[in-house]
PDB file of C-alpha atoms in Angstrom:
ATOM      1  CA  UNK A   1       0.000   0.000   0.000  1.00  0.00           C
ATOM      2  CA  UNK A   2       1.214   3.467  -1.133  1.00  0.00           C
ATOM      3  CA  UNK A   3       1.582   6.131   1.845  1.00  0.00           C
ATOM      4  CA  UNK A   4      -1.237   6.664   3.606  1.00  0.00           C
ATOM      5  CA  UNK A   5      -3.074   9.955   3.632  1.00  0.00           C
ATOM      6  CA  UNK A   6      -4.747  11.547   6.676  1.00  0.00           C
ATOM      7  CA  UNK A   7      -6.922  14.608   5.701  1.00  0.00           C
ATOM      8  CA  UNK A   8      -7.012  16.569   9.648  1.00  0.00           C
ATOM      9  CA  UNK A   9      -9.563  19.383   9.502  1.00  0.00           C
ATOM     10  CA  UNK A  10      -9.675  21.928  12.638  1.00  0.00           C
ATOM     11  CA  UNK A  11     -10.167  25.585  13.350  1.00  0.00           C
ATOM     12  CA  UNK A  12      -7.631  25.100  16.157  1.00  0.00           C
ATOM     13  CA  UNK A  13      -4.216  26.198  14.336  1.00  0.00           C
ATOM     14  CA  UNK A  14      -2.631  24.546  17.081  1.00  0.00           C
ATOM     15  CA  UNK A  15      -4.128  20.943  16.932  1.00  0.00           C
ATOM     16  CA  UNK A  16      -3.609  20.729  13.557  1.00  0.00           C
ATOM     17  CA  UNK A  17       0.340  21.246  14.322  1.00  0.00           C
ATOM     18  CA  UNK A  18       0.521  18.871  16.866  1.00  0.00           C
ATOM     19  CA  UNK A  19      -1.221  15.906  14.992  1.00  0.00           C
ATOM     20  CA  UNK A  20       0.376  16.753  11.454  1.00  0.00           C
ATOM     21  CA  UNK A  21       3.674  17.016  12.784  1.00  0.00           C
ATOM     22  CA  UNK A  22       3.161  13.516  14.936  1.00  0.00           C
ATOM     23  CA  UNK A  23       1.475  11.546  12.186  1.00  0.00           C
ATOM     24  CA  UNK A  24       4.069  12.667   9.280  1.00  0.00           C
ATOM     25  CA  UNK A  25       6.941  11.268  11.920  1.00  0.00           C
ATOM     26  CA  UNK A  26       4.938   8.324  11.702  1.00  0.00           C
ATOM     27  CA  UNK A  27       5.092   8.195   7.992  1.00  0.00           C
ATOM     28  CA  UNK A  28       1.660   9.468   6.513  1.00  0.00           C
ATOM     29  CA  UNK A  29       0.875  12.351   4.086  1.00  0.00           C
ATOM     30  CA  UNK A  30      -1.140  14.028   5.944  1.00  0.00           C
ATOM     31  CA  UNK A  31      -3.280  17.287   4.664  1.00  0.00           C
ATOM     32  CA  UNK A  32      -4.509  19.966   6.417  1.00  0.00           C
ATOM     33  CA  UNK A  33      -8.054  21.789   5.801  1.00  0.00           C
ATOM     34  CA  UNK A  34      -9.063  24.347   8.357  1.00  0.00           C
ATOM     35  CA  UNK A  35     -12.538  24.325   8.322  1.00  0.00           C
ATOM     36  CA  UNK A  36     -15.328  22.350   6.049  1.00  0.00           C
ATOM     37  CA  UNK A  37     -15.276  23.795   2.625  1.00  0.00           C
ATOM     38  CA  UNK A  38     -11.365  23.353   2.445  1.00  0.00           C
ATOM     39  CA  UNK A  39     -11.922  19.711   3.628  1.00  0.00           C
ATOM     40  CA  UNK A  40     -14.168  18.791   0.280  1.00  0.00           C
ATOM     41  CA  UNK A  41     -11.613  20.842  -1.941  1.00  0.00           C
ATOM     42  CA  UNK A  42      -8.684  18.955  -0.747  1.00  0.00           C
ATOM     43  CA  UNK A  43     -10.675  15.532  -0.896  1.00  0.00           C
ATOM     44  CA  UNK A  44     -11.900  16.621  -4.558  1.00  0.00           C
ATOM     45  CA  UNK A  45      -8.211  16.711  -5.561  1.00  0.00           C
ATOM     46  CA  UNK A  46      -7.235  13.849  -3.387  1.00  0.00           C
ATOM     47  CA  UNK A  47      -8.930  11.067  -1.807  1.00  0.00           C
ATOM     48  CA  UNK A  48      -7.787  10.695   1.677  1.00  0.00           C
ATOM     49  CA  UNK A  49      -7.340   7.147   3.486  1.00  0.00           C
ATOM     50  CA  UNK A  50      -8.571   8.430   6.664  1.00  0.00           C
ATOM     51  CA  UNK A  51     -10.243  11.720   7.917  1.00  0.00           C
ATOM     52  CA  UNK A  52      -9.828  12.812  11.225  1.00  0.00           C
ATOM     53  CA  UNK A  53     -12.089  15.882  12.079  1.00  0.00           C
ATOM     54  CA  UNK A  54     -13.178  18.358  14.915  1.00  0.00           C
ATOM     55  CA  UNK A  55     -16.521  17.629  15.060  1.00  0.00           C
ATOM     56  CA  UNK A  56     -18.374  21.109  15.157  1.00  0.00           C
ATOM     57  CA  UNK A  57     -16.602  21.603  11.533  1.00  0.00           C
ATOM     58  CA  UNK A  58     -19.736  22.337   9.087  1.00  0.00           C
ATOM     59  CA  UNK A  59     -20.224  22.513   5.405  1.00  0.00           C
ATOM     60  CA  UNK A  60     -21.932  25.648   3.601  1.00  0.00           C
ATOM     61  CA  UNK A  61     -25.072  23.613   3.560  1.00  0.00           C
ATOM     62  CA  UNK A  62     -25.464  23.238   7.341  1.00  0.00           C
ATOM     63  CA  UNK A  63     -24.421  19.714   7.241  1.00  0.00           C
ATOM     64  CA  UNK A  64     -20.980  18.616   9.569  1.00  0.00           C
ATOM     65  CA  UNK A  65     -18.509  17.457   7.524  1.00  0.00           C
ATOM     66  CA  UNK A  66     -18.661  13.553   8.532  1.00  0.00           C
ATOM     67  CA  UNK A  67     -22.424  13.875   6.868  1.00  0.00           C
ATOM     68  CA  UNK A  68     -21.684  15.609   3.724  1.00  0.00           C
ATOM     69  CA  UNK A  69     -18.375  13.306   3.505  1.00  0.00           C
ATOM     70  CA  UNK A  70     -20.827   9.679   3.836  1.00  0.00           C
ATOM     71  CA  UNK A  71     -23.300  11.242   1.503  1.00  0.00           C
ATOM     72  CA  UNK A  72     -20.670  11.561  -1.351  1.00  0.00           C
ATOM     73  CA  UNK A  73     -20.529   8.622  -3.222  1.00  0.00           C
ATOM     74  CA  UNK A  74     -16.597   9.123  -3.259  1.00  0.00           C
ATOM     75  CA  UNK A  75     -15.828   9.559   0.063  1.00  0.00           C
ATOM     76  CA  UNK A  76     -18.374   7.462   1.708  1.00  0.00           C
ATOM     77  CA  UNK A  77     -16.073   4.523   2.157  1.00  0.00           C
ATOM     78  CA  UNK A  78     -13.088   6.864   3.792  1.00  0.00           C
ATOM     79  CA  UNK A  79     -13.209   6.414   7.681  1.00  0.00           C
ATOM     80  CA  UNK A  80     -14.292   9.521  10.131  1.00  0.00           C
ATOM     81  CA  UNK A  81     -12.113   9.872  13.063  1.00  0.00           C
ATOM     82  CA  UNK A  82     -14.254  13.003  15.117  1.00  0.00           C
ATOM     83  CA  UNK A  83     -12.026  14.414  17.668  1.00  0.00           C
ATOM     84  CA  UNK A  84     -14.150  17.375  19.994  1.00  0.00           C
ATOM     85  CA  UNK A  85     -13.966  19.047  23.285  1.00  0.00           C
ATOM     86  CA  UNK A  86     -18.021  19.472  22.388  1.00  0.00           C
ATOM     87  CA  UNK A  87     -20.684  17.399  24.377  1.00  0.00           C
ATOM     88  CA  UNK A  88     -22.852  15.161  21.570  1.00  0.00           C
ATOM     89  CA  UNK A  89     -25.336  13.077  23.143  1.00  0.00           C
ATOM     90  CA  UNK A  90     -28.013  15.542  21.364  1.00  0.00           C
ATOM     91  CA  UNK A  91     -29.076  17.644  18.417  1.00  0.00           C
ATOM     92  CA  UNK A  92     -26.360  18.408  15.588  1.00  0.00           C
ATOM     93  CA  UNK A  93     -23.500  17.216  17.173  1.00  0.00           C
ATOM     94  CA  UNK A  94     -25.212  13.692  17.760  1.00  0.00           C
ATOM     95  CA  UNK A  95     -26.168  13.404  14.445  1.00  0.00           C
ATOM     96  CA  UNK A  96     -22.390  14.283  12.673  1.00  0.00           C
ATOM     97  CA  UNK A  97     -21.182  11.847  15.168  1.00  0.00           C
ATOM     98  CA  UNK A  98     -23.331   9.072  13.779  1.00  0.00           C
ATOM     99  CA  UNK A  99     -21.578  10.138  10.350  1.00  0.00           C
ATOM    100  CA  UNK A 100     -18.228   9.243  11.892  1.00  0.00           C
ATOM    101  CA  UNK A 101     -16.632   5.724  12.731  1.00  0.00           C
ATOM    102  CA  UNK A 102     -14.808   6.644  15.511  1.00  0.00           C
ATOM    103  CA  UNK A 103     -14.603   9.176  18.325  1.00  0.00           C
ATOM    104  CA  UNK A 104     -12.093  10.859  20.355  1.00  0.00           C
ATOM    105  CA  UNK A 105     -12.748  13.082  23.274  1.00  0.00           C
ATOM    106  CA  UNK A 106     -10.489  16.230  23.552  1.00  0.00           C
ATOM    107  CA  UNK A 107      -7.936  16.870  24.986  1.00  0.00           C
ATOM    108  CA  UNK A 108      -6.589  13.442  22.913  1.00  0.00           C
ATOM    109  CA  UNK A 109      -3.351  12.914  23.208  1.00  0.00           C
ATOM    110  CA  UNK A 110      -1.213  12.167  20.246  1.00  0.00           C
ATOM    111  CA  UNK A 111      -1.004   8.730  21.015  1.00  0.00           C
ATOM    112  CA  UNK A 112      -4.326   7.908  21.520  1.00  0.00           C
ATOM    113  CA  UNK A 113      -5.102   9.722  17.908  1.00  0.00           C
ATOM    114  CA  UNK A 114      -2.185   7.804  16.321  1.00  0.00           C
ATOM    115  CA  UNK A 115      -3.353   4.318  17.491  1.00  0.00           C
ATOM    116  CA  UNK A 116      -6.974   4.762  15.999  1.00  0.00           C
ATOM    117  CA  UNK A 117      -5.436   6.160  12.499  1.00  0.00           C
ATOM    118  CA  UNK A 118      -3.393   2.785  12.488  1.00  0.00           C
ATOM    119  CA  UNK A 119      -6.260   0.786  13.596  1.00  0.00           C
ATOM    120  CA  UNK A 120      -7.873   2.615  10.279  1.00  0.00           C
ATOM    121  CA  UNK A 121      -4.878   2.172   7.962  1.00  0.00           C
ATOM    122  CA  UNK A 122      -4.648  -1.866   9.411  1.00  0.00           C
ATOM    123  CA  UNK A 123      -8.268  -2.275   8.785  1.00  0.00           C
ATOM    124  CA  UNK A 124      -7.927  -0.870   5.098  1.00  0.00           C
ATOM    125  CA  UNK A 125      -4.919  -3.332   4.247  1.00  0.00           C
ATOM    126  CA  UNK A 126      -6.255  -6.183   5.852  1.00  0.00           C
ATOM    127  CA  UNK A 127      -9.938  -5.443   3.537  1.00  0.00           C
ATOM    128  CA  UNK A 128     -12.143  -4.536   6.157  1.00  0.00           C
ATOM    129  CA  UNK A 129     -12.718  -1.209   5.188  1.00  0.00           C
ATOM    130  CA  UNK A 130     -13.147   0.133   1.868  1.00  0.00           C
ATOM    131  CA  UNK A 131      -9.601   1.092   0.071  1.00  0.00           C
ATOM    132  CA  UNK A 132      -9.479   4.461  -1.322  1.00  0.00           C
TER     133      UNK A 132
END
């Protein structure tokens, strides 16, 4: 399997450096969007393997980004990390969650966020996931 590619989307300047810098030293291509509307430019151009996402992160249409991302026909198959410091047992948050495959709960540290972008990336290889 080629390198893998982690598309991170945050508002928070300094979670995106922490992660990015982390998972490159770990050998991904990782891309950084820093809000929703970047996110679906970059994945128009490039098909991540994995998105990992602040949850609150919306789309001009309302939608969070895990829900327009599963409702695209080309990015349904890439996995949804959602990484918050935001409750979500109700209301918008709750339903953008059920977009997502996995969830982290802020503050995550680097670690943790590494392991379940491996778990991810092993699932992919090994054909459990969808390969993009």
């Amino acid at each position: 399997m080629p390198t893998p590619t982690v598309l991170l989307v945050d508002e928070d300047l300094d979670s995106l450096t922490i992660y990015s810098l982390m998972l490159e030293h770990h050998g991904y291509r990782v891309l950084l969007a820093r809000g929703g509307e970047d996110a679906i430019r970059l994945t128009s151009d490039t098909l991540p393997d994995v998105v990992v996402t602040e949850l609150r992160v919306a789309t001009s249409e309302g939608l969070s980004l895990a829900e327009h991302l599963k409702r695209d026909s080309r990015t349904a198959g890439v996995p949804i990390l959602a990484v918050t410091s935001f409750p979500v047992r109700s209301g918008w948050h709750a339903s953008g969650l059920a977009a997502c495959d996995s969830y982290l709960a802020k503050p995550c540290a680097p670690s943790r966020l590494l392991a379940e972008v491996e778990r991810c990336v092993s699932s992919l290889i090994q054909g459990n996931l969808p390969l993009t």
